[in-house]
Amino acid sequence: MKKTEIITKDELLKHWLEHRTLTKRTIEVFPEKELFEFSIGGMRPFAKMVNELLSIAVPALEDMILNRTTPFTHREGLLTKEALLTQWDYDTQKIAELYNQLPEERFHEEFNLFGEYKFPIVENFLYMIDNEIHHRGQGYVYLRALGIAPPYFWDRY
């Protein structure tokens, strides 16, 4: 029986990059001070969540391509909205570049991401996308609490 693809490698990348576009818009809407200081219920400020996202995608892709496992290191030091957005744009371009270096045949190969998450590569990609959506949702709650309308969640283009 012939297998039918549900989503292609290119479609998965497009989906991921569209989510990154929406997350960038979310960062842009935050006032600078609140981006780094505002929190609710003991959650981290949104800037710390963004730093986490920046600590995952590019290092994960580099490890996948080189077939190595390095421990997770939380990025620190991006202390302005401009710095976060500049790094976000750089990493988004780097994600597309690195992702395209990974052969599709490896997507179902088990990979121990950061030595902690041993799943097929495609499932690690889904985790990275889900994690971004999760943190963006927290950012939306913060924006609403600040009286700021977040970007429409469906407008990812």
Short mmCIF file of N, CA and C in Angstrom, two decimals:
data_model
loop_
_atom_site.label_atom_id
_atom_site.label_comp_id
_atom_site.label_asym_id
_atom_site.label_seq_id
_atom_site.Cartn_x
_atom_site.Cartn_y
_atom_site.Cartn_z
N MET A 1 0.82 -1.18 0.00
CA MET A 1 0.00 0.00 0.00
C MET A 1 0.88 1.25 0.00
N LYS A 2 0.56 2.20 -0.84
CA LYS A 2 1.33 3.42 -0.97
C LYS A 2 1.03 4.35 0.20
N LYS A 3 2.09 4.91 0.80
CA LYS A 3 1.94 5.89 1.86
C LYS A 3 1.60 7.25 1.26
N THR A 4 0.72 7.97 1.90
CA THR A 4 0.37 9.31 1.48
C THR A 4 0.87 10.29 2.52
N GLU A 5 1.59 11.29 2.06
CA GLU A 5 2.08 12.33 2.95
C GLU A 5 0.95 13.21 3.42
N ILE A 6 0.95 13.54 4.69
CA ILE A 6 -0.04 14.47 5.23
C ILE A 6 0.49 15.89 5.10
N ILE A 7 1.78 16.06 5.40
CA ILE A 7 2.43 17.36 5.32
C ILE A 7 3.85 17.14 4.81
N THR A 8 4.31 18.00 3.94
CA THR A 8 5.66 17.85 3.40
C THR A 8 6.67 18.54 4.31
N LYS A 9 7.92 18.26 4.07
CA LYS A 9 9.00 18.91 4.82
C LYS A 9 8.90 20.43 4.64
N ASP A 10 8.68 20.88 3.42
CA ASP A 10 8.57 22.32 3.16
C ASP A 10 7.36 22.94 3.85
N GLU A 11 6.25 22.21 3.89
CA GLU A 11 5.05 22.73 4.56
C GLU A 11 5.26 22.85 6.07
N LEU A 12 6.00 21.89 6.65
CA LEU A 12 6.29 21.96 8.08
C LEU A 12 7.14 23.19 8.38
N LEU A 13 8.15 23.44 7.58
CA LEU A 13 8.99 24.62 7.77
C LEU A 13 8.16 25.90 7.62
N LYS A 14 7.32 25.95 6.61
CA LYS A 14 6.46 27.13 6.40
C LYS A 14 5.58 27.37 7.62
N HIS A 15 4.99 26.32 8.14
CA HIS A 15 4.14 26.41 9.33
C HIS A 15 4.94 26.96 10.52
N TRP A 16 6.13 26.43 10.73
CA TRP A 16 6.99 26.86 11.83
C TRP A 16 7.34 28.35 11.67
N LEU A 17 7.77 28.73 10.46
CA LEU A 17 8.18 30.11 10.25
C LEU A 17 7.01 31.09 10.38
N GLU A 18 5.82 30.65 10.02
CA GLU A 18 4.64 31.50 10.21
C GLU A 18 4.39 31.74 11.70
N HIS A 19 4.58 30.71 12.52
CA HIS A 19 4.45 30.90 13.96
C HIS A 19 5.51 31.86 14.48
N ARG A 20 6.71 31.79 13.94
CA ARG A 20 7.76 32.72 14.36
C ARG A 20 7.39 34.16 13.98
N THR A 21 6.74 34.34 12.84
CA THR A 21 6.29 35.67 12.45
C THR A 21 5.30 36.22 13.47
N LEU A 22 4.37 35.39 13.89
CA LEU A 22 3.37 35.82 14.87
C LEU A 22 4.02 36.09 16.24
N THR A 23 4.97 35.27 16.63
CA THR A 23 5.65 35.51 17.90
C THR A 23 6.43 36.82 17.83
N LYS A 24 7.06 37.10 16.70
CA LYS A 24 7.76 38.38 16.54
C LYS A 24 6.79 39.54 16.71
N ARG A 25 5.61 39.45 16.11
CA ARG A 25 4.61 40.51 16.26
C ARG A 25 4.21 40.68 17.73
N THR A 26 4.17 39.56 18.44
CA THR A 26 3.82 39.61 19.86
C THR A 26 4.90 40.36 20.64
N ILE A 27 6.15 40.08 20.35
CA ILE A 27 7.27 40.79 21.00
C ILE A 27 7.16 42.28 20.70
N GLU A 28 6.89 42.61 19.45
CA GLU A 28 6.82 44.01 19.03
C GLU A 28 5.74 44.81 19.76
N VAL A 29 4.63 44.17 20.11
CA VAL A 29 3.51 44.86 20.75
C VAL A 29 3.82 45.22 22.21
N PHE A 30 4.70 44.47 22.84
CA PHE A 30 5.01 44.72 24.25
C PHE A 30 5.72 46.05 24.43
N PRO A 31 5.32 46.82 25.44
CA PRO A 31 6.14 47.96 25.85
C PRO A 31 7.46 47.41 26.41
N GLU A 32 8.53 48.12 26.19
CA GLU A 32 9.88 47.65 26.57
C GLU A 32 9.95 47.22 28.05
N LYS A 33 9.53 48.06 28.94
CA LYS A 33 9.64 47.77 30.38
C LYS A 33 8.87 46.50 30.73
N GLU A 34 7.64 46.40 30.27
CA GLU A 34 6.80 45.25 30.60
C GLU A 34 7.31 43.95 29.96
N LEU A 35 7.93 44.07 28.82
CA LEU A 35 8.50 42.89 28.17
C LEU A 35 9.49 42.19 29.09
N PHE A 36 10.23 42.97 29.85
CA PHE A 36 11.28 42.43 30.71
C PHE A 36 10.90 42.29 32.18
N GLU A 37 9.79 42.94 32.58
CA GLU A 37 9.48 42.95 34.01
C GLU A 37 8.11 42.39 34.37
N PHE A 38 7.13 42.50 33.50
CA PHE A 38 5.77 42.13 33.85
C PHE A 38 5.61 40.62 33.91
N SER A 39 4.92 40.17 34.96
CA SER A 39 4.59 38.74 35.07
C SER A 39 3.31 38.60 35.87
N ILE A 40 2.73 37.44 35.77
CA ILE A 40 1.49 37.11 36.49
C ILE A 40 1.68 35.74 37.14
N GLY A 41 1.25 35.63 38.36
CA GLY A 41 1.20 34.33 39.02
C GLY A 41 2.50 33.58 39.10
N GLY A 42 3.61 34.31 39.19
CA GLY A 42 4.91 33.66 39.32
C GLY A 42 5.52 33.21 38.00
N MET A 43 4.83 33.47 36.87
CA MET A 43 5.43 33.13 35.58
C MET A 43 6.57 34.10 35.26
N ARG A 44 7.45 33.69 34.39
CA ARG A 44 8.56 34.55 33.98
C ARG A 44 8.07 35.69 33.10
N PRO A 45 8.79 36.80 33.07
CA PRO A 45 8.48 37.84 32.09
C PRO A 45 8.61 37.27 30.67
N PHE A 46 7.88 37.85 29.74
CA PHE A 46 7.87 37.33 28.37
C PHE A 46 9.25 37.33 27.74
N ALA A 47 10.08 38.32 28.05
CA ALA A 47 11.44 38.36 27.49
C ALA A 47 12.23 37.10 27.87
N LYS A 48 12.04 36.61 29.09
CA LYS A 48 12.74 35.38 29.49
C LYS A 48 12.23 34.17 28.70
N MET A 49 10.94 34.17 28.40
CA MET A 49 10.38 33.09 27.59
C MET A 49 10.96 33.15 26.17
N VAL A 50 11.07 34.36 25.64
CA VAL A 50 11.63 34.54 24.30
C VAL A 50 13.08 34.09 24.29
N ASN A 51 13.83 34.45 25.33
CA ASN A 51 15.22 33.99 25.43
C ASN A 51 15.29 32.46 25.44
N GLU A 52 14.33 31.82 26.11
CA GLU A 52 14.28 30.36 26.09
C GLU A 52 14.08 29.83 24.67
N LEU A 53 13.12 30.42 23.96
CA LEU A 53 12.85 29.99 22.59
C LEU A 53 14.09 30.16 21.72
N LEU A 54 14.82 31.25 21.94
CA LEU A 54 16.05 31.49 21.19
C LEU A 54 17.16 30.51 21.59
N SER A 55 17.01 29.91 22.74
CA SER A 55 18.01 28.94 23.22
C SER A 55 17.77 27.55 22.67
N ILE A 56 16.64 27.34 22.02
CA ILE A 56 16.27 25.99 21.61
C ILE A 56 16.48 25.73 20.12
N ALA A 57 15.82 26.49 19.26
CA ALA A 57 15.69 26.12 17.84
C ALA A 57 17.02 26.00 17.11
N VAL A 58 17.82 27.04 17.08
CA VAL A 58 19.07 26.99 16.31
C VAL A 58 20.04 25.97 16.91
N PRO A 59 20.27 25.99 18.23
CA PRO A 59 21.16 24.95 18.78
C PRO A 59 20.67 23.53 18.50
N ALA A 60 19.36 23.31 18.56
CA ALA A 60 18.81 21.98 18.28
C ALA A 60 19.09 21.57 16.84
N LEU A 61 18.83 22.47 15.92
CA LEU A 61 19.07 22.16 14.50
C LEU A 61 20.56 21.91 14.23
N GLU A 62 21.42 22.71 14.83
CA GLU A 62 22.86 22.49 14.65
C GLU A 62 23.25 21.11 15.16
N ASP A 63 22.73 20.72 16.32
CA ASP A 63 23.03 19.39 16.85
C ASP A 63 22.49 18.28 15.95
N MET A 64 21.28 18.46 15.44
CA MET A 64 20.69 17.45 14.55
C MET A 64 21.54 17.27 13.30
N ILE A 65 21.96 18.37 12.70
CA ILE A 65 22.76 18.30 11.48
C ILE A 65 24.10 17.63 11.74
N LEU A 66 24.73 17.99 12.85
CA LEU A 66 26.04 17.43 13.19
C LEU A 66 25.94 16.09 13.92
N ASN A 67 24.70 15.66 14.18
CA ASN A 67 24.43 14.41 14.89
C ASN A 67 25.20 14.34 16.21
N ARG A 68 25.05 15.42 16.98
CA ARG A 68 25.70 15.50 18.30
C ARG A 68 24.64 15.89 19.33
N THR A 69 24.97 15.69 20.57
CA THR A 69 24.06 16.08 21.65
C THR A 69 24.82 16.98 22.60
N THR A 70 24.35 18.22 22.71
CA THR A 70 24.93 19.14 23.69
C THR A 70 23.84 19.52 24.68
N PRO A 71 24.22 19.74 25.92
CA PRO A 71 23.22 20.10 26.94
C PRO A 71 22.55 21.44 26.62
N PHE A 72 21.33 21.58 27.09
CA PHE A 72 20.59 22.82 26.93
C PHE A 72 21.28 23.94 27.72
N THR A 73 21.45 25.08 27.09
CA THR A 73 21.99 26.26 27.74
C THR A 73 21.03 27.40 27.50
N HIS A 74 20.49 27.96 28.58
CA HIS A 74 19.53 29.05 28.46
C HIS A 74 20.26 30.34 28.09
N ARG A 75 19.86 30.93 26.97
CA ARG A 75 20.45 32.18 26.50
C ARG A 75 20.11 33.30 27.49
N GLU A 76 21.09 34.10 27.77
CA GLU A 76 20.90 35.28 28.62
C GLU A 76 21.57 36.45 27.89
N GLY A 77 21.33 37.63 28.37
CA GLY A 77 22.08 38.76 27.86
C GLY A 77 21.38 39.62 26.82
N LEU A 78 20.24 39.19 26.31
CA LEU A 78 19.49 40.03 25.37
C LEU A 78 18.57 40.89 26.22
N LEU A 79 19.00 42.10 26.50
CA LEU A 79 18.37 42.91 27.53
C LEU A 79 17.55 44.09 27.01
N THR A 80 17.39 44.15 25.69
CA THR A 80 16.53 45.19 25.12
C THR A 80 15.59 44.54 24.11
N LYS A 81 14.49 45.20 23.89
CA LYS A 81 13.53 44.71 22.90
C LYS A 81 14.19 44.63 21.52
N GLU A 82 14.97 45.65 21.20
CA GLU A 82 15.68 45.67 19.91
C GLU A 82 16.62 44.48 19.77
N ALA A 83 17.35 44.16 20.84
CA ALA A 83 18.27 43.01 20.81
C ALA A 83 17.50 41.70 20.61
N LEU A 84 16.38 41.55 21.31
CA LEU A 84 15.56 40.34 21.15
C LEU A 84 15.07 40.21 19.71
N LEU A 85 14.55 41.31 19.16
CA LEU A 85 14.01 41.27 17.80
C LEU A 85 15.10 41.02 16.76
N THR A 86 16.26 41.61 16.96
CA THR A 86 17.38 41.38 16.04
C THR A 86 17.79 39.92 16.05
N GLN A 87 17.91 39.35 17.26
CA GLN A 87 18.28 37.93 17.37
C GLN A 87 17.17 37.05 16.82
N TRP A 88 15.92 37.42 17.05
CA TRP A 88 14.78 36.65 16.54
C TRP A 88 14.85 36.57 15.01
N ASP A 89 15.10 37.71 14.36
CA ASP A 89 15.19 37.73 12.90
C ASP A 89 16.37 36.89 12.41
N TYR A 90 17.51 37.03 13.07
CA TYR A 90 18.69 36.26 12.69
C TYR A 90 18.41 34.77 12.83
N ASP A 91 17.85 34.37 13.97
CA ASP A 91 17.59 32.95 14.21
C ASP A 91 16.53 32.40 13.25
N THR A 92 15.55 33.21 12.89
CA THR A 92 14.52 32.75 11.96
C THR A 92 15.16 32.42 10.61
N GLN A 93 16.04 33.28 10.15
CA GLN A 93 16.76 33.02 8.89
C GLN A 93 17.64 31.78 9.03
N LYS A 94 18.30 31.65 10.17
CA LYS A 94 19.19 30.50 10.42
C LYS A 94 18.39 29.20 10.49
N ILE A 95 17.19 29.25 11.07
CA ILE A 95 16.34 28.05 11.13
C ILE A 95 16.05 27.54 9.73
N ALA A 96 15.65 28.43 8.84
CA ALA A 96 15.35 28.01 7.46
C ALA A 96 16.59 27.43 6.79
N GLU A 97 17.71 28.04 7.00
CA GLU A 97 18.97 27.57 6.40
C GLU A 97 19.35 26.19 6.93
N LEU A 98 19.32 26.03 8.25
CA LEU A 98 19.72 24.76 8.85
C LEU A 98 18.71 23.65 8.57
N TYR A 99 17.45 23.97 8.69
CA TYR A 99 16.39 22.99 8.45
C TYR A 99 16.55 22.37 7.07
N ASN A 100 16.86 23.19 6.09
CA ASN A 100 16.99 22.70 4.72
C ASN A 100 18.24 21.84 4.51
N GLN A 101 19.15 21.85 5.48
CA GLN A 101 20.32 20.97 5.40
C GLN A 101 20.04 19.57 5.95
N LEU A 102 18.94 19.41 6.63
CA LEU A 102 18.62 18.14 7.26
C LEU A 102 17.83 17.28 6.28
N PRO A 103 18.37 16.14 5.87
CA PRO A 103 17.65 15.28 4.92
C PRO A 103 16.34 14.76 5.49
N GLU A 104 15.33 14.76 4.67
CA GLU A 104 14.01 14.29 5.09
C GLU A 104 14.05 12.86 5.61
N GLU A 105 14.96 12.06 5.09
CA GLU A 105 15.08 10.66 5.50
C GLU A 105 15.40 10.55 7.00
N ARG A 106 15.95 11.60 7.59
CA ARG A 106 16.32 11.55 9.01
C ARG A 106 15.17 11.96 9.93
N PHE A 107 14.08 12.45 9.40
CA PHE A 107 13.00 13.00 10.22
C PHE A 107 12.40 11.98 11.20
N HIS A 108 12.45 10.71 10.87
CA HIS A 108 11.90 9.69 11.77
C HIS A 108 12.99 8.98 12.57
N GLU A 109 14.20 9.48 12.44
CA GLU A 109 15.33 8.96 13.21
C GLU A 109 15.23 9.49 14.64
N GLU A 110 15.46 8.61 15.60
CA GLU A 110 15.42 9.04 17.00
C GLU A 110 16.61 9.95 17.28
N PHE A 111 16.34 11.03 18.00
CA PHE A 111 17.39 11.99 18.32
C PHE A 111 17.20 12.45 19.76
N ASN A 112 18.26 12.43 20.53
CA ASN A 112 18.20 12.80 21.94
C ASN A 112 18.51 14.29 22.08
N LEU A 113 17.50 15.11 21.91
CA LEU A 113 17.64 16.56 21.94
C LEU A 113 18.10 17.03 23.32
N PHE A 114 19.23 17.73 23.34
CA PHE A 114 19.84 18.26 24.56
C PHE A 114 20.12 17.15 25.58
N GLY A 115 20.15 15.90 25.13
CA GLY A 115 20.38 14.79 26.04
C GLY A 115 19.20 14.52 26.96
N GLU A 116 18.04 15.13 26.66
CA GLU A 116 16.88 15.03 27.54
C GLU A 116 15.62 14.53 26.84
N TYR A 117 15.48 14.78 25.56
CA TYR A 117 14.23 14.49 24.85
C TYR A 117 14.53 13.54 23.69
N LYS A 118 14.36 12.25 23.95
CA LYS A 118 14.72 11.24 22.97
C LYS A 118 13.48 10.84 22.17
N PHE A 119 13.32 11.50 21.03
CA PHE A 119 12.18 11.29 20.15
C PHE A 119 12.64 11.38 18.71
N PRO A 120 11.82 10.95 17.77
CA PRO A 120 12.15 11.18 16.37
C PRO A 120 12.32 12.68 16.11
N ILE A 121 13.20 13.02 15.20
CA ILE A 121 13.49 14.42 14.88
C ILE A 121 12.21 15.20 14.59
N VAL A 122 11.29 14.64 13.83
CA VAL A 122 10.06 15.36 13.50
C VAL A 122 9.27 15.69 14.77
N GLU A 123 9.29 14.81 15.75
CA GLU A 123 8.58 15.10 17.00
C GLU A 123 9.28 16.20 17.79
N ASN A 124 10.61 16.27 17.68
CA ASN A 124 11.33 17.38 18.31
C ASN A 124 10.95 18.70 17.64
N PHE A 125 10.77 18.69 16.32
CA PHE A 125 10.30 19.91 15.64
C PHE A 125 8.92 20.31 16.15
N LEU A 126 8.04 19.34 16.28
CA LEU A 126 6.69 19.63 16.77
C LEU A 126 6.74 20.18 18.20
N TYR A 127 7.63 19.64 19.02
CA TYR A 127 7.82 20.16 20.37
C TYR A 127 8.24 21.63 20.32
N MET A 128 9.20 21.96 19.45
CA MET A 128 9.69 23.34 19.38
C MET A 128 8.56 24.29 18.96
N ILE A 129 7.74 23.87 18.02
CA ILE A 129 6.61 24.69 17.57
C ILE A 129 5.59 24.81 18.70
N ASP A 130 5.24 23.70 19.33
CA ASP A 130 4.27 23.71 20.44
C ASP A 130 4.76 24.59 21.60
N ASN A 131 6.04 24.49 21.92
CA ASN A 131 6.61 25.28 23.01
C ASN A 131 6.50 26.78 22.70
N GLU A 132 6.76 27.13 21.46
CA GLU A 132 6.63 28.54 21.06
C GLU A 132 5.18 29.02 21.19
N ILE A 133 4.25 28.21 20.72
CA ILE A 133 2.83 28.57 20.82
C ILE A 133 2.43 28.72 22.30
N HIS A 134 2.88 27.80 23.13
CA HIS A 134 2.59 27.84 24.56
C HIS A 134 3.07 29.16 25.17
N HIS A 135 4.32 29.51 24.92
CA HIS A 135 4.86 30.74 25.51
C HIS A 135 4.23 31.99 24.89
N ARG A 136 3.91 31.94 23.61
CA ARG A 136 3.22 33.08 23.00
C ARG A 136 1.85 33.27 23.65
N GLY A 137 1.17 32.16 23.97
CA GLY A 137 -0.10 32.24 24.68
C GLY A 137 0.05 32.92 26.04
N GLN A 138 1.14 32.62 26.73
CA GLN A 138 1.40 33.31 28.00
C GLN A 138 1.61 34.80 27.75
N GLY A 139 2.32 35.13 26.68
CA GLY A 139 2.52 36.53 26.31
C GLY A 139 1.20 37.22 26.01
N TYR A 140 0.27 36.50 25.38
CA TYR A 140 -1.05 37.06 25.09
C TYR A 140 -1.79 37.40 26.38
N VAL A 141 -1.68 36.51 27.38
CA VAL A 141 -2.33 36.76 28.66
C VAL A 141 -1.73 38.03 29.28
N TYR A 142 -0.42 38.16 29.24
CA TYR A 142 0.23 39.36 29.76
C TYR A 142 -0.27 40.60 29.04
N LEU A 143 -0.32 40.55 27.72
CA LEU A 143 -0.77 41.72 26.96
C LEU A 143 -2.20 42.10 27.35
N ARG A 144 -3.07 41.11 27.44
CA ARG A 144 -4.46 41.38 27.83
C ARG A 144 -4.51 42.01 29.22
N ALA A 145 -3.70 41.49 30.16
CA ALA A 145 -3.67 42.04 31.51
C ALA A 145 -3.16 43.48 31.52
N LEU A 146 -2.34 43.82 30.54
CA LEU A 146 -1.82 45.19 30.41
C LEU A 146 -2.77 46.10 29.63
N GLY A 147 -3.88 45.53 29.15
CA GLY A 147 -4.83 46.32 28.38
C GLY A 147 -4.42 46.51 26.93
N ILE A 148 -3.56 45.62 26.44
CA ILE A 148 -3.05 45.69 25.07
C ILE A 148 -3.60 44.51 24.28
N ALA A 149 -4.17 44.80 23.12
CA ALA A 149 -4.69 43.73 22.27
C ALA A 149 -3.51 43.01 21.60
N PRO A 150 -3.44 41.69 21.77
CA PRO A 150 -2.37 40.94 21.08
C PRO A 150 -2.69 40.80 19.60
N PRO A 151 -1.71 40.42 18.80
CA PRO A 151 -1.99 40.17 17.38
C PRO A 151 -3.01 39.03 17.24
N TYR A 152 -3.78 39.07 16.17
CA TYR A 152 -4.71 37.96 15.92
C TYR A 152 -3.93 36.67 15.75
N PHE A 153 -4.34 35.64 16.48
CA PHE A 153 -3.56 34.40 16.48
C PHE A 153 -3.55 33.70 15.13
N TRP A 154 -4.52 33.98 14.28
CA TRP A 154 -4.58 33.32 12.98
C TRP A 154 -3.80 34.08 11.91
N ASP A 155 -3.34 35.27 12.22
CA ASP A 155 -2.62 36.08 11.24
C ASP A 155 -1.13 35.82 11.35
N ARG A 156 -0.70 34.70 10.78
CA ARG A 156 0.70 34.27 10.91
C ARG A 156 1.53 34.62 9.68
N TYR A 157 1.01 35.45 8.80
CA TYR A 157 1.74 35.70 7.53
C TYR A 157 2.40 37.03 7.49
#
